[in-house]
mmCIF file of C-alpha atoms (C1' of nucleotides) in Angstrom:
data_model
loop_
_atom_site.group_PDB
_atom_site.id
_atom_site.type_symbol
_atom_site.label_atom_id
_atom_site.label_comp_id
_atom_site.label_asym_id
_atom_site.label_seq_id
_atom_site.Cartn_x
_atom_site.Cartn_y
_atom_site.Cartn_z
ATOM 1 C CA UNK A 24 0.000 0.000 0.000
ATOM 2 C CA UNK A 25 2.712 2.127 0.634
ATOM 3 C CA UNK A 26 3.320 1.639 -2.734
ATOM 4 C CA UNK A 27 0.553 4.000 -3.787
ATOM 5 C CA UNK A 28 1.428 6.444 -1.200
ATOM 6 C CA UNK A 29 3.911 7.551 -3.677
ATOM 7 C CA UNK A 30 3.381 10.332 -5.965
ATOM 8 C CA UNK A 31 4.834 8.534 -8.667
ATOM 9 C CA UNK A 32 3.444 5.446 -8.248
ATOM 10 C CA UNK A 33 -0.356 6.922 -8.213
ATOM 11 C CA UNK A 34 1.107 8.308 -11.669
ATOM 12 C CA UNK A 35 1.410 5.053 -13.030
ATOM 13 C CA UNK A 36 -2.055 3.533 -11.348
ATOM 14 C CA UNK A 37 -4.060 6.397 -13.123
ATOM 15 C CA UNK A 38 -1.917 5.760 -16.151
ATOM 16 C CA UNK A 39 -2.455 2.168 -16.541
ATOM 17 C CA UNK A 40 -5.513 2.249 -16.757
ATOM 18 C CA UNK A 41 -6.001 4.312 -19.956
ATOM 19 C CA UNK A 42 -7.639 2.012 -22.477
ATOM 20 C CA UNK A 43 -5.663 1.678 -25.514
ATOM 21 C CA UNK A 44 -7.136 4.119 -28.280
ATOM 22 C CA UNK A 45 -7.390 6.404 -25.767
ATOM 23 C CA UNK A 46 -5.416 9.455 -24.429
ATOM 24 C CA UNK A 47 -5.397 11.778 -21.350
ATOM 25 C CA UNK A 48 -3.598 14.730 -20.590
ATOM 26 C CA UNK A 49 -0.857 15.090 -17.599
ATOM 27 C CA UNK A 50 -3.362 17.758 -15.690
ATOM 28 C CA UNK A 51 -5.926 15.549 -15.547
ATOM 29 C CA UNK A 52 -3.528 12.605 -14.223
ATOM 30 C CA UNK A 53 -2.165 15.119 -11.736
ATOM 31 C CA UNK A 54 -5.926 16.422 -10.659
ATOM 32 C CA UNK A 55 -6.565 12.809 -10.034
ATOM 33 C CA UNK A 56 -4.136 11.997 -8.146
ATOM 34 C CA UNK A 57 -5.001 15.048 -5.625
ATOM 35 C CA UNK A 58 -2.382 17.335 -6.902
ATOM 36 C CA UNK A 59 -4.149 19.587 -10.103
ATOM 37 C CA UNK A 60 -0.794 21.717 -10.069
ATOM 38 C CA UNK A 61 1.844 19.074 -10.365
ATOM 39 C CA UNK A 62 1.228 18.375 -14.166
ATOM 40 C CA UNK A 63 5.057 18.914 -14.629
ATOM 41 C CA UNK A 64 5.471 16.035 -11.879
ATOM 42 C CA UNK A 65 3.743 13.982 -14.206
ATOM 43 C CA UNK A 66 5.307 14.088 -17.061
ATOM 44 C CA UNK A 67 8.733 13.985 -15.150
ATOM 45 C CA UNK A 68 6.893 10.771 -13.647
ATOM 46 C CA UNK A 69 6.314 9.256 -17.167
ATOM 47 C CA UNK A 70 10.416 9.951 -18.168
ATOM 48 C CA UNK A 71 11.516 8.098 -14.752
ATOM 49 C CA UNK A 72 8.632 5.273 -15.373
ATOM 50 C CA UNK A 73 10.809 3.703 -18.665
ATOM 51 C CA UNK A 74 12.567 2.225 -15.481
ATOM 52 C CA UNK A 75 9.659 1.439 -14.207
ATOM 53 C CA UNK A 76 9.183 -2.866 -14.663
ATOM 54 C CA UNK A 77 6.441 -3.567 -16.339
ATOM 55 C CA UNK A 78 3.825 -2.328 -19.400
ATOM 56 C CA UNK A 79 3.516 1.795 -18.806
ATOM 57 C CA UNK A 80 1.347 3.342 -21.366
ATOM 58 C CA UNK A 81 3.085 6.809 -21.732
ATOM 59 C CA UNK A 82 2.139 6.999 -25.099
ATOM 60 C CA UNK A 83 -1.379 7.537 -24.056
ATOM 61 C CA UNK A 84 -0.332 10.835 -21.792
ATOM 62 C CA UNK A 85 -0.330 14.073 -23.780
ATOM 63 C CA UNK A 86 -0.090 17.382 -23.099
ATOM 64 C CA UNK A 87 -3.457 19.523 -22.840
ATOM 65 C CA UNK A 88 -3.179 20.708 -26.644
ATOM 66 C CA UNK A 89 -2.677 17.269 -27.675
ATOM 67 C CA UNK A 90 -0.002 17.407 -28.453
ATOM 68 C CA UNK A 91 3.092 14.405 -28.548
ATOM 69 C CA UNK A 92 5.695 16.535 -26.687
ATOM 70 C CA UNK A 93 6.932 13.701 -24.480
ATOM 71 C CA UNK A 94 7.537 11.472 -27.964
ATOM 72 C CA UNK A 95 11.657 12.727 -27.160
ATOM 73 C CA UNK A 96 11.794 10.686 -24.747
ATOM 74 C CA UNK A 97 10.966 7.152 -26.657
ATOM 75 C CA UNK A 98 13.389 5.043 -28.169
ATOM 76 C CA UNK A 99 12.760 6.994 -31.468
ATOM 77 C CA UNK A 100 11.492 10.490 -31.632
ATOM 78 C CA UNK A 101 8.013 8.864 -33.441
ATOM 79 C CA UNK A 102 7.735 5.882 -31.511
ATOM 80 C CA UNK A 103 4.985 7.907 -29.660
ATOM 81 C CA UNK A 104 2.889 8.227 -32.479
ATOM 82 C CA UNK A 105 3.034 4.774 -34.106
ATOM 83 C CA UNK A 106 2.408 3.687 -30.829
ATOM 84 C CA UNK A 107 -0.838 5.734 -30.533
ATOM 85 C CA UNK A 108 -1.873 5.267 -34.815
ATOM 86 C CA UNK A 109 -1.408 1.674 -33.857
ATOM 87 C CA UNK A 110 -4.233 1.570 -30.985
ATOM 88 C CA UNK A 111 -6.576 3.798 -33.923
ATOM 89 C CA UNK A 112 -5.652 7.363 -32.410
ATOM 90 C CA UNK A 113 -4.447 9.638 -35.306
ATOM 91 C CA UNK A 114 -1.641 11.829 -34.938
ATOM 92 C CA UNK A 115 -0.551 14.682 -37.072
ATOM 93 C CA UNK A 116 2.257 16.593 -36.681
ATOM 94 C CA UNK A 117 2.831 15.448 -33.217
ATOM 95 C CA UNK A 118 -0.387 16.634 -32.721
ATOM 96 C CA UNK A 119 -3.141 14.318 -31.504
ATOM 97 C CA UNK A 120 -6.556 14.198 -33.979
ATOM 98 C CA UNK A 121 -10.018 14.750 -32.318
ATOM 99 C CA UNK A 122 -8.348 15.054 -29.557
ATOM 100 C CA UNK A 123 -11.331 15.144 -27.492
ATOM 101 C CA UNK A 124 -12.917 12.677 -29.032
ATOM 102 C CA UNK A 125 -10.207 10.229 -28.146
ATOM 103 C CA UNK A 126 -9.108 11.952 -24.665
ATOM 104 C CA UNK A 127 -10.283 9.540 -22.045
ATOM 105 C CA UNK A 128 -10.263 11.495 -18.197
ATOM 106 C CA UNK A 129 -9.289 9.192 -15.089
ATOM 107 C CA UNK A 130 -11.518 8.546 -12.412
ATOM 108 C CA UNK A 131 -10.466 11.240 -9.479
ATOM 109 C CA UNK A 132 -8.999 9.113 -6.871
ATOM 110 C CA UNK A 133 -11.068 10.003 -3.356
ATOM 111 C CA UNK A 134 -8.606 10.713 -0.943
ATOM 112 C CA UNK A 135 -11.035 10.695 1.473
ATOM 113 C CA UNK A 136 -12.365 6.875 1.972
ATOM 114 C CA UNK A 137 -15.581 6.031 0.528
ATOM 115 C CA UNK A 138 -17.629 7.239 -1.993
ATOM 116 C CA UNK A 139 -17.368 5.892 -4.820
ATOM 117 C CA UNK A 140 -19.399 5.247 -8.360
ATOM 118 C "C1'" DC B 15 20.499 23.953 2.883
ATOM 119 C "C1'" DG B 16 20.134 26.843 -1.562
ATOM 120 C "C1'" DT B 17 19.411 26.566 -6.496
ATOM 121 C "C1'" DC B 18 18.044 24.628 -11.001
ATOM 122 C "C1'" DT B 19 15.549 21.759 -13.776
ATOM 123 C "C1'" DG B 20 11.417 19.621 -15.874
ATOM 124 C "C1'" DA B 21 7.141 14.811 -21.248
ATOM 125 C "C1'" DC B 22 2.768 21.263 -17.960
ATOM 126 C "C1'" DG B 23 -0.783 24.763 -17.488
ATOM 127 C "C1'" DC B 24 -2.508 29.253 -17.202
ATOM 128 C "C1'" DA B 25 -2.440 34.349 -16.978
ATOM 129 C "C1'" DC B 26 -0.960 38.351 -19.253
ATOM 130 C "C1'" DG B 27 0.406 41.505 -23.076
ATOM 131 C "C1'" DG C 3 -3.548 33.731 -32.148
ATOM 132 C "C1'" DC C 4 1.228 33.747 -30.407
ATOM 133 C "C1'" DG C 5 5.170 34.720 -27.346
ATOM 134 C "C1'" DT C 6 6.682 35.360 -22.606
ATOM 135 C "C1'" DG C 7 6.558 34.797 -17.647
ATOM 136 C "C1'" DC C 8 5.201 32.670 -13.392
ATOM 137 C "C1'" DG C 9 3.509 28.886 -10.419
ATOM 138 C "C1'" DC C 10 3.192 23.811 -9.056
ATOM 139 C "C1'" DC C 11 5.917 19.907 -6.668
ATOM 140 C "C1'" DA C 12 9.592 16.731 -6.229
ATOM 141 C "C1'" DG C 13 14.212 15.286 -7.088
ATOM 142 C "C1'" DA C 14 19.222 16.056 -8.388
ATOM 143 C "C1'" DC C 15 23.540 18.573 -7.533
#
DNA sequence: CGTCTGACGCACG
DNA sequence: GCGTGCGCCAGAC
């Protein structure tokens, strides 16, 4: 449990469990992990997490524009994108298409204890 | 302990 | 609509 007590590792609950052909945006990982401001922790989160063991889907984590500006820090600068045009999200320019169509917002984790959907 | 950096986001001009 | 500056939070040096 302590586990999750860690900023980082909420980062990677909430990102997990982004459905491929989907996409969500570091400010709404960060506001649902209890921290709305700490979008920048996020990302940073998402570089560290390529250490991270096991399947991580960065891929899925843009920025609020929709736009691929973590796709640097992949093996090869479009990685990102084939990743993403392979789960049916289109990507132009490093630029996510319908964007909100495809953006996908994580369930706000309740700090508190219960209430839940 | 002080300072800088960073896969962001927003306010301001 | 675009460029610039500041704030957020945590880690590295």
């Amino acid at each position: 449990m302590s586990e999750n007590n860690d900023f980082f590792s909420r980062v990677y609950g909430v990102v997990k469990l982004i459905p491929a052909g989907r996409v969500t945006t570091y400010g709404a990982v960060a506001a649902a992990i209890g921290s709305p401001g700490a979008a920048r922790m996020v990302g940073w989160a998402m570089n560290k997490a390529f250490s991270h063991t096991g399947y991580l889907p960065a891929h899925r984590v843009v920025n609020r524009n929709g736009m691929l500006t973590g796709k640097h820090a992949f093996p090869n600068a479009n990685t990102m994108q084939e990743l993403l045009e392979s789960e049916g999200v289109r990507v132009k320019n490093d630029k996510v298409m319908d964007f909100q169509k495809v953006f996908w917002a994580p369930e706000v984790i309740d700090l508190s204890h219960h209430e839940n959907s």
